Coordinates of C-alpha atoms (C1' of nucleotides) in Angstrom, one line a residue:
Chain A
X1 CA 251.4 80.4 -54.6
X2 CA 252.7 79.1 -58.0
X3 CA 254.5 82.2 -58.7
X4 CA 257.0 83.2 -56.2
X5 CA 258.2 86.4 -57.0
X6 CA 255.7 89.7 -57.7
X7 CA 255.2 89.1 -61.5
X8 CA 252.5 89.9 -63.7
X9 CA 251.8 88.4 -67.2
X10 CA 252.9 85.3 -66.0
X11 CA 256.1 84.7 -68.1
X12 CA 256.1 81.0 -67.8
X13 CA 252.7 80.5 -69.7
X14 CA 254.6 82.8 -72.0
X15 CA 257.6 80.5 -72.5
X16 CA 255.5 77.9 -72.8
X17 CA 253.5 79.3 -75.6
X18 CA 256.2 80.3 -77.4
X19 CA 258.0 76.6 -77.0
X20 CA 254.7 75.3 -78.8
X21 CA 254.6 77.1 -81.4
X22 CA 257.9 77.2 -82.6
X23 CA 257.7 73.9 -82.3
X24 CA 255.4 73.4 -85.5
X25 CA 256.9 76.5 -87.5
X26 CA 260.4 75.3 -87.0
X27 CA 259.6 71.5 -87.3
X28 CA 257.7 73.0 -91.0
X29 CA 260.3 75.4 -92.1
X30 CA 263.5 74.2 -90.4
X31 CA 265.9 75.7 -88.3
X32 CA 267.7 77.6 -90.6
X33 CA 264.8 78.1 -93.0
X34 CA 263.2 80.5 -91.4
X35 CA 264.2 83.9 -89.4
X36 CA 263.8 85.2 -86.2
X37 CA 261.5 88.0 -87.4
X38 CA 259.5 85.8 -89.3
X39 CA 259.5 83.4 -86.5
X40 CA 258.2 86.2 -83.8
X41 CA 255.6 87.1 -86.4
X42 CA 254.5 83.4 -86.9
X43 CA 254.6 83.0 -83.3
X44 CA 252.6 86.0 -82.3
X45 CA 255.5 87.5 -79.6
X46 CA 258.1 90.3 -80.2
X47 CA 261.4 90.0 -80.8
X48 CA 262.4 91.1 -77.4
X49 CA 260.3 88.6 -75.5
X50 CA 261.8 86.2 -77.0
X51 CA 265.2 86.8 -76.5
X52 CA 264.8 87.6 -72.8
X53 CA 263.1 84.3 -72.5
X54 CA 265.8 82.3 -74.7
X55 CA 268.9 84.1 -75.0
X56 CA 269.5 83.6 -78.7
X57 CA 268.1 81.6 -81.3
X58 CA 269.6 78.6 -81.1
X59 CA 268.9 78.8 -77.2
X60 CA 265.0 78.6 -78.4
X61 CA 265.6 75.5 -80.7
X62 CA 267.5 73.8 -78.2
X63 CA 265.0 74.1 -75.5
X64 CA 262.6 73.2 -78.4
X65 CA 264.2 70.1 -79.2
X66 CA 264.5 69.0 -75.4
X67 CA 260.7 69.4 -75.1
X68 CA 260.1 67.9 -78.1
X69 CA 262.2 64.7 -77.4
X70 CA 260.4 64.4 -74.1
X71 CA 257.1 65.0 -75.2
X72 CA 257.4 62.1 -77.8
X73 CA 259.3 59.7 -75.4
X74 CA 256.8 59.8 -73.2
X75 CA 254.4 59.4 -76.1
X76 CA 255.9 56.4 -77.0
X77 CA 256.3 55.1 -73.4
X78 CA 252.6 55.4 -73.1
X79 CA 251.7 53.5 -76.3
X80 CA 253.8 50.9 -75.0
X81 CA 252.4 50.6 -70.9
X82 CA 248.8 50.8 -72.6
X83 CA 249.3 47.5 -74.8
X84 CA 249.6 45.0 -72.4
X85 CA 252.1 43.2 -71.2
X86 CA 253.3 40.7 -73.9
X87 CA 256.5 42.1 -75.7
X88 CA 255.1 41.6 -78.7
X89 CA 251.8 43.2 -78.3
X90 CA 254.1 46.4 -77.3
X91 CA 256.3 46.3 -80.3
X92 CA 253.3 46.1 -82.5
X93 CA 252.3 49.4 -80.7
X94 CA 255.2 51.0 -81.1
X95 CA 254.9 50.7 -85.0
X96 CA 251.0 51.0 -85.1
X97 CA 251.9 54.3 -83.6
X98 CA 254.3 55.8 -86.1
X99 CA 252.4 54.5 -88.6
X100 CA 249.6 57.0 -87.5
X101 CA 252.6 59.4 -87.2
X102 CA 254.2 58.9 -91.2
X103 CA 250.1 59.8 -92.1
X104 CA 249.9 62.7 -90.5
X105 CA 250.3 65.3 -93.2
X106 CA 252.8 67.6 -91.4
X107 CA 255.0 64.8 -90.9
X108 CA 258.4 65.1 -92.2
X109 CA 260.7 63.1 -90.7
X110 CA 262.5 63.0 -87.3
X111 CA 262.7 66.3 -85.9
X112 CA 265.8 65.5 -84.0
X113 CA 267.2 64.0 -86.9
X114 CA 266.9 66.8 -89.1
X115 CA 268.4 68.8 -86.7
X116 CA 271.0 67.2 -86.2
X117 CA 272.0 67.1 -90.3
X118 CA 271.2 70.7 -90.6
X119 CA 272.7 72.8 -87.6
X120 CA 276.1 71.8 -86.1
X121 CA 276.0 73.5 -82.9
X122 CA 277.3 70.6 -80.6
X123 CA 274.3 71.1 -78.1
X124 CA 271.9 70.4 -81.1
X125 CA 274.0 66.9 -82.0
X126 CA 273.9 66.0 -78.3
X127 CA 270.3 66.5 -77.9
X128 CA 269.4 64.0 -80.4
X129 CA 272.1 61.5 -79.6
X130 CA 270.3 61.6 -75.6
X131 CA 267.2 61.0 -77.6
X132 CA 268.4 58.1 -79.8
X133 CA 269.0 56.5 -76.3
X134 CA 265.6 57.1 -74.8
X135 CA 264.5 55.2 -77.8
X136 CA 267.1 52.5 -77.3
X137 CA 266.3 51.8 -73.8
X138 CA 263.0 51.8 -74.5
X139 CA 263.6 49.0 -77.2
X140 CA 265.9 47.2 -75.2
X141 CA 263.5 46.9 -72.6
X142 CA 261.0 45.1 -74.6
X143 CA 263.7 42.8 -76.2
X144 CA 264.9 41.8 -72.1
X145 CA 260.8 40.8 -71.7
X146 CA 260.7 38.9 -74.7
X147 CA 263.8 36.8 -73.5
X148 CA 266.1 38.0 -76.3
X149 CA 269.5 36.3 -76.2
X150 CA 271.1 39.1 -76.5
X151 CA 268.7 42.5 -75.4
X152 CA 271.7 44.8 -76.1
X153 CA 271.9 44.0 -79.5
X154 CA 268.3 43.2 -80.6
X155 CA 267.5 47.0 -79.0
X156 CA 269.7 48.3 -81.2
X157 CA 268.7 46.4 -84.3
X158 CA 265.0 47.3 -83.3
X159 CA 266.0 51.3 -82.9
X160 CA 267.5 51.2 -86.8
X161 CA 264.3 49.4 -88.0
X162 CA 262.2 52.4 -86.3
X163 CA 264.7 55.2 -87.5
X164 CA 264.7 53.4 -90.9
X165 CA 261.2 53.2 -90.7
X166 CA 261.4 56.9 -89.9
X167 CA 262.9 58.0 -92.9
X168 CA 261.7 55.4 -95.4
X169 CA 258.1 57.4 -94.7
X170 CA 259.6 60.9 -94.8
X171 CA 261.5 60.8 -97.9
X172 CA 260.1 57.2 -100.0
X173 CA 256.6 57.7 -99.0
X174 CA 254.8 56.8 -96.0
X175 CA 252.3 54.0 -97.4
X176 CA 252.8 50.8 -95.5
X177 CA 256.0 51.4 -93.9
X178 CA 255.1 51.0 -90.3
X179 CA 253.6 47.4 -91.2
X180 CA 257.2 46.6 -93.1
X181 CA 258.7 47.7 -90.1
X182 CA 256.5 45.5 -87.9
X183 CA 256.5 42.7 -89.4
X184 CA 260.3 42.9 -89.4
X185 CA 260.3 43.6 -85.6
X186 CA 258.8 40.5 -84.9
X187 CA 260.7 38.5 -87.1
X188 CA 263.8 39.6 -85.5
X189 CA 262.3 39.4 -82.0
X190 CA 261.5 35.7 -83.0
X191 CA 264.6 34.5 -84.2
X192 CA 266.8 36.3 -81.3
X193 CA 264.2 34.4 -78.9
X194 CA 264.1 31.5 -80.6
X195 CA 260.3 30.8 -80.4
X196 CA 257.8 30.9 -82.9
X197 CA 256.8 33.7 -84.9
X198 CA 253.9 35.9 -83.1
X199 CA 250.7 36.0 -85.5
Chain B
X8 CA 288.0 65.6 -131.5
X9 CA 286.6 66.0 -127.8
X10 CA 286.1 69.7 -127.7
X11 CA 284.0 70.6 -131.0
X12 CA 284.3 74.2 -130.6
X13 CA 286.9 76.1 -130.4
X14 CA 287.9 76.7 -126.8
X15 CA 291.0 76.7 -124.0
X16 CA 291.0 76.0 -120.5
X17 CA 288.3 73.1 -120.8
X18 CA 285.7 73.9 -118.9
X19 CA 284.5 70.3 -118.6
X20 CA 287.3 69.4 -116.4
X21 CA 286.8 72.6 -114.3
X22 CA 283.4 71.8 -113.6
X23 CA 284.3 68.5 -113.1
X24 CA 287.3 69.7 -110.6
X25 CA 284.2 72.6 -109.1
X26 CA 282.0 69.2 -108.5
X27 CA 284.1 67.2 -106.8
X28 CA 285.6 69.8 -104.6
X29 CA 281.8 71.0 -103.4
X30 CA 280.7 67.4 -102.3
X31 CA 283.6 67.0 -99.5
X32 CA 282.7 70.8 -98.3
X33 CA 279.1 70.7 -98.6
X34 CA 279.0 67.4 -97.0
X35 CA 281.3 68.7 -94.2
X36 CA 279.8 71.4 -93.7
X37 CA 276.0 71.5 -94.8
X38 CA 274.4 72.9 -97.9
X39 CA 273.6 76.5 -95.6
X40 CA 276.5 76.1 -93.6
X41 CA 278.8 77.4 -95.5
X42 CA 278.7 80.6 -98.3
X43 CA 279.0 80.8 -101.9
X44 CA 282.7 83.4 -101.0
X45 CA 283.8 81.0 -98.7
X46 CA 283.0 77.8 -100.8
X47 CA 284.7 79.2 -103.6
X48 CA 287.6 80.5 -101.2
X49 CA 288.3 76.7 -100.3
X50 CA 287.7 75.2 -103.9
X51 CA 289.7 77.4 -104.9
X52 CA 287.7 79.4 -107.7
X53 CA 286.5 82.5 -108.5
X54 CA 282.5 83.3 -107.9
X55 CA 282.0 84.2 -111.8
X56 CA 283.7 80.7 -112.9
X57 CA 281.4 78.9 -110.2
X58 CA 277.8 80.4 -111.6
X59 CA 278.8 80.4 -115.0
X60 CA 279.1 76.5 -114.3
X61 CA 276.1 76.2 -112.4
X62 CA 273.9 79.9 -112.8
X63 CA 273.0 79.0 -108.7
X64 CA 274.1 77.7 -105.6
X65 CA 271.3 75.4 -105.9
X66 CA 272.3 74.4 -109.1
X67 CA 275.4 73.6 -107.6
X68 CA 274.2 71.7 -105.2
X69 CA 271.5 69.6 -107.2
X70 CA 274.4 68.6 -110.2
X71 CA 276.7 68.3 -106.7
X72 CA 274.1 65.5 -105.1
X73 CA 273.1 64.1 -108.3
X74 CA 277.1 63.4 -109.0
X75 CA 277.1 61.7 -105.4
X76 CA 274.1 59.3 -105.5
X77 CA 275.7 58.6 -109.2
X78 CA 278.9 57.8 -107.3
X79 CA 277.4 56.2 -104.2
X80 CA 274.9 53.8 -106.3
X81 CA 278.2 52.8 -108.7
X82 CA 280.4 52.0 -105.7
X83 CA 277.4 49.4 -104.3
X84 CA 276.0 48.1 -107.5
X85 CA 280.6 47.0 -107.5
X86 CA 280.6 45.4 -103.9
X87 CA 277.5 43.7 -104.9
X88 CA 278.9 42.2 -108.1
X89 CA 282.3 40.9 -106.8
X90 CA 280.5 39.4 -103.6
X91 CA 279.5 36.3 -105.8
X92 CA 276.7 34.9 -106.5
X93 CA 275.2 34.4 -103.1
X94 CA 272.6 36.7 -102.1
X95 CA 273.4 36.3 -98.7
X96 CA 276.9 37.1 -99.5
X97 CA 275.8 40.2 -101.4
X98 CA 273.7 41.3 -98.4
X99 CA 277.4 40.7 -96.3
X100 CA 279.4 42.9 -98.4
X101 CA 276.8 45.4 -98.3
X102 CA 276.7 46.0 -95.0
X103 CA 280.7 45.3 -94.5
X104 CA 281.4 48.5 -96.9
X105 CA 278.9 50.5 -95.4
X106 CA 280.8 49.6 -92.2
X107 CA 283.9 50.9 -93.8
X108 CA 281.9 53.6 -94.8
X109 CA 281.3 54.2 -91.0
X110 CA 284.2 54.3 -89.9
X111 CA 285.7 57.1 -92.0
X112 CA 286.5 60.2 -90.4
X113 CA 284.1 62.2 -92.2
X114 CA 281.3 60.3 -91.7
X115 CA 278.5 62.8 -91.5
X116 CA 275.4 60.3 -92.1
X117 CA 274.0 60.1 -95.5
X118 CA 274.4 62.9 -98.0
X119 CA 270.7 62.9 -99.5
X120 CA 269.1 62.4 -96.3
X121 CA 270.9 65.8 -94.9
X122 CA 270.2 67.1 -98.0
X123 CA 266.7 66.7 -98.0
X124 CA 266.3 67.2 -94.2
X125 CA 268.0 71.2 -94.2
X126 CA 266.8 72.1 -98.0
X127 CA 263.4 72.7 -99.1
X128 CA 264.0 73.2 -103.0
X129 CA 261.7 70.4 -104.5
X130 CA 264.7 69.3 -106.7
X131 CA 266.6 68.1 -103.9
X132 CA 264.0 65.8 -102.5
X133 CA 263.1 64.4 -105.7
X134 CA 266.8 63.5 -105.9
X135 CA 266.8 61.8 -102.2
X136 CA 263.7 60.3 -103.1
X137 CA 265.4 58.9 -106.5
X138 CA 268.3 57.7 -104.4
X139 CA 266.5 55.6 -102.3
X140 CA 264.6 54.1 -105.3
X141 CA 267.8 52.6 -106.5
X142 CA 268.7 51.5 -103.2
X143 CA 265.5 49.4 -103.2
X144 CA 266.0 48.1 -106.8
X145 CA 269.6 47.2 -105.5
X146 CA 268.3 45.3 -102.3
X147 CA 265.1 43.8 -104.0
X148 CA 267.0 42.1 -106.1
X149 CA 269.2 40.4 -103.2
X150 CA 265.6 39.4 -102.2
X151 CA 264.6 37.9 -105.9
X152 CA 268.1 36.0 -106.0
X153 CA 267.0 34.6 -102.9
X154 CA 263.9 33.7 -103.1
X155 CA 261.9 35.9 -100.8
X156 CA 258.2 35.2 -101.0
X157 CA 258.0 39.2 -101.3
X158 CA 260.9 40.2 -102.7
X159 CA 259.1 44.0 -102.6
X160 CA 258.3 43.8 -99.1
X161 CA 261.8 42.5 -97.9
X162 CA 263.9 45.2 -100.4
X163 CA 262.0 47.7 -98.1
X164 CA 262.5 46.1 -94.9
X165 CA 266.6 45.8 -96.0
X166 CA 266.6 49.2 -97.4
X167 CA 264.9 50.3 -93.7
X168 CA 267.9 49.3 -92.2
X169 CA 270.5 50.2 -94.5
X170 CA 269.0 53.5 -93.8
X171 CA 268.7 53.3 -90.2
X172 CA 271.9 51.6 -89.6
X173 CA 273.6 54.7 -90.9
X174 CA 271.5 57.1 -88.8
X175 CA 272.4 55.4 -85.7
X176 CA 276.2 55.4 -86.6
X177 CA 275.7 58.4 -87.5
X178 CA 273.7 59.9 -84.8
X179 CA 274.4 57.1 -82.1
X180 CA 278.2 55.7 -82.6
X181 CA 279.3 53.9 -85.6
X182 CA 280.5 50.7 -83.7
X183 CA 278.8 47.6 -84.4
X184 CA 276.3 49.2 -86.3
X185 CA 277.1 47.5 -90.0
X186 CA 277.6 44.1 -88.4
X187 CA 274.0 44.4 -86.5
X188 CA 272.4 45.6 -89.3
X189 CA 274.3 42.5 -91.3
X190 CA 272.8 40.2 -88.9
X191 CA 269.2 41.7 -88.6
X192 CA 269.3 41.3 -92.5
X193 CA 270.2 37.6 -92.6
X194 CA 267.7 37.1 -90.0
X195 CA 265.0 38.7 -91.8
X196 CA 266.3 37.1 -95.4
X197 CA 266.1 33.8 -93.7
X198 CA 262.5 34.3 -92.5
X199 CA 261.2 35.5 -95.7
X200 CA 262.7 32.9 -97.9
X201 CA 262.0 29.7 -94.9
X202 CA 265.9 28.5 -94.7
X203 CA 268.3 28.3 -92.3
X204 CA 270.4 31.0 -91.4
X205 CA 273.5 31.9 -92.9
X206 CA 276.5 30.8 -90.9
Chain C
dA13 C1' 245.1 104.8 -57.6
dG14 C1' 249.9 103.8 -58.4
dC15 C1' 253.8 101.1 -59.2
dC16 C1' 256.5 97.5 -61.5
dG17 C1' 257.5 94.2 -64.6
dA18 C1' 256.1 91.8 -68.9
dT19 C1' 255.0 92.7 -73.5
dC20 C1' 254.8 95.0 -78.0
dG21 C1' 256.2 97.4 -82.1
dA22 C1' 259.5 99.4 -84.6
dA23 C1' 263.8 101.3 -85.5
dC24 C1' 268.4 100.2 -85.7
dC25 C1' 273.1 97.7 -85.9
dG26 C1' 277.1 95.3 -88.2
dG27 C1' 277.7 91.6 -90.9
dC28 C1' 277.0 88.1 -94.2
dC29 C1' 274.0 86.3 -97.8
dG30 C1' 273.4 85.0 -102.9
dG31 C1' 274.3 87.1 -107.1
dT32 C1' 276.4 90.6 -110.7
dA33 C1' 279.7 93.5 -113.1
dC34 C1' 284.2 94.7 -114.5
dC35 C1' 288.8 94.1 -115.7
dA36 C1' 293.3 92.0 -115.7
dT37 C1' 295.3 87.8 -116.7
dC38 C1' 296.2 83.5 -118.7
dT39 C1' 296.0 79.8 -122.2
dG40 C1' 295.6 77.6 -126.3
dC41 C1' 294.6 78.1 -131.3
dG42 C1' 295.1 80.2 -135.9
Chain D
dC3 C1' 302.0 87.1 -132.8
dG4 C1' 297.2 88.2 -131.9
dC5 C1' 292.7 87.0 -131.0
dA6 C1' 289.0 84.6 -128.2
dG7 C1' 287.4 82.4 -124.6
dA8 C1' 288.1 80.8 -119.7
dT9 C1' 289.5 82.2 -115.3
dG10 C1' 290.8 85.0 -111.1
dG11 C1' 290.2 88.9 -108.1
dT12 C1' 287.6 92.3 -106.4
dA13 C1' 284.3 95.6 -105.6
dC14 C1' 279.6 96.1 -105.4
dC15 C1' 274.4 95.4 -104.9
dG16 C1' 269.9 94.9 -102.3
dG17 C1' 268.3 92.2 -98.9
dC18 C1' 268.0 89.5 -95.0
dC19 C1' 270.3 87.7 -91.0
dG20 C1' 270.7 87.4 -85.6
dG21 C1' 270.6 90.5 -82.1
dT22 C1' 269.9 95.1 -79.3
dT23 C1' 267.6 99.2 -77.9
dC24 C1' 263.9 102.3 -76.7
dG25 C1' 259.6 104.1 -75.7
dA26 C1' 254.7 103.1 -75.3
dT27 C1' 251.4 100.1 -73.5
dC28 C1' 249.3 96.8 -70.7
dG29 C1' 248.2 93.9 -66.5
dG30 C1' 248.3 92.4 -61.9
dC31 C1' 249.4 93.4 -57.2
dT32 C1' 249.4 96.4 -53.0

DNA sequence: AGCCGATCGAACCGGCCGGTACCATCTGCG
DNA sequence: CGCAGATGGTACCGGCCGGTTCGATCGGCT
């Protein structure tokens, strides 16, 4: 019985549906660039579906930026369980992987990021600071394997050269940066470690 | 003679006065945050002097922007010169004013980068885009004076996380984050030109 | 079949948007 | 002084904004 209650059209597939969507069109456009009629039209659902499902606009593109961020941590978690268990190896993934992202041709930046500069709802700015985190723990976890002196700070050195990374490709162009990035992961890995450089 | 024609008011200074009076309340408040009434309401101008100035809001915002990476690459290009002749002191003093930088009040991140991030007008990007060039000419030479075996590839990796420094005190907290990125930076300058560390 | 809830499509709302027009006012120059 | 240009203040424009409402339709369940 996945649906409790007597229901018909199954308004969770709905939600879903919509969520994806507006994922892409509002990632493309931005937040504020496009409106909700426009949206709904883009979208394929009225206005009033959407509304009963969200609330108000910037309910949709908050629960759109929640499933975004977990969608792409978990991405990212998986590149790094699949590349073995040197700490290394994983970093390289990590970059190998947004590298594939910067040449994707829709890419334009960090959606969170953008976000965050355009729309100052408080929800919005807290959002992508949880997903900053996610990111940092997942760095800092690699720089604890790789017997980093100090984890904490490496992490954190390691998330700016990803978000620099980040908007290096969206705005400077996207050719090589992830193998910059890389090769300056490691090279901060190795000297916080104190062993030689890997490769 | 400074004014050739025969006029009163000056309308250089006003425009001059409109300019500098935009960047603090587009930058607090984003490019579509905030209407052409109210903008002119807290400049304190009327709506006929502002678009005889600048015919659009996007003009506005284009001279606006182009004014502040002007500004911004002056006010580096200075802490750069008076840092002496050490590259690794240059690279120092960046970072330690972009600390300072950090820790204003009114630290919103980087004006281009939320520029480019909430406005699709081609202009705009081309200006972020041309910001960041002279960014890298700034930090590529640090890595010439120093004697980087690629001074190209290391100006990118610096200007990575000059970048991503300031998203993550922007986005993530603003303490530390200048001194990390310092120290990432003299780690990488140290493994690209094969000396010791600085300090 | 018959009901109920999900959905659609479109009309509608007040309000604000960017941009324009008009006129009174002010300022400096001759 | 008197003129010309710069400015302020305000009303106004069409258009789009986010959001609401209503009736018609559709789809699954009993």
């Amino acid at each position: 019985m996945p649906v409790p209650k007597g229901s018909t059209i199954d308004p969770e597939r709905t939600r879903a549906a919509i969520l994806e969507a507006a994922t892409s069109v509002l990632y493309e456009r931005g937040l504020d660039g496009i409106g909700v009629a426009e949206l709904c039209a883009r979208i394929g659902v009225s206005k009033e579906t959407l509304y009963r499902h969200f609330g108000t606009k910037d309910g949709l593109v908050e629960a759109m930026l929640q499933a975004r961020s977990d969608r792409v941590t978990r991405w990212l978690a998986g590149v790094v369980a699949t590349a073995g268990d040197d700490p290394r190896d994983q970093l390289s993934a990590v970059f190998d992987a947004l590298q594939e992202w910067y040449d994707d041709p829709v890419f334009r930046g960090c959606a969170m990021l953008n976000a965050a500069a355009q729309h100052h709802v408080e929800a919005v700015r807290a959002i992508t600071a949880r997903h900053l985190d996610r990111y940092l723990e997942l760095l800092t976890g690699i720089a604890e394997r790789a017997g980093a002196a100090d984890p904490g700070v490496l992490g954190r050195q390691l998330l700016m050269l990803v978000e620099g990374a980040t908007v290096v490709a969206a705005h400077h162009g996207a050719a090589g940066a992830g193998e910059h990035a890389r090769q300056a992961a490691h090279a901060l890995l190795s000297a916080a470690s104190g062993t030689a450089p890997h490769r």
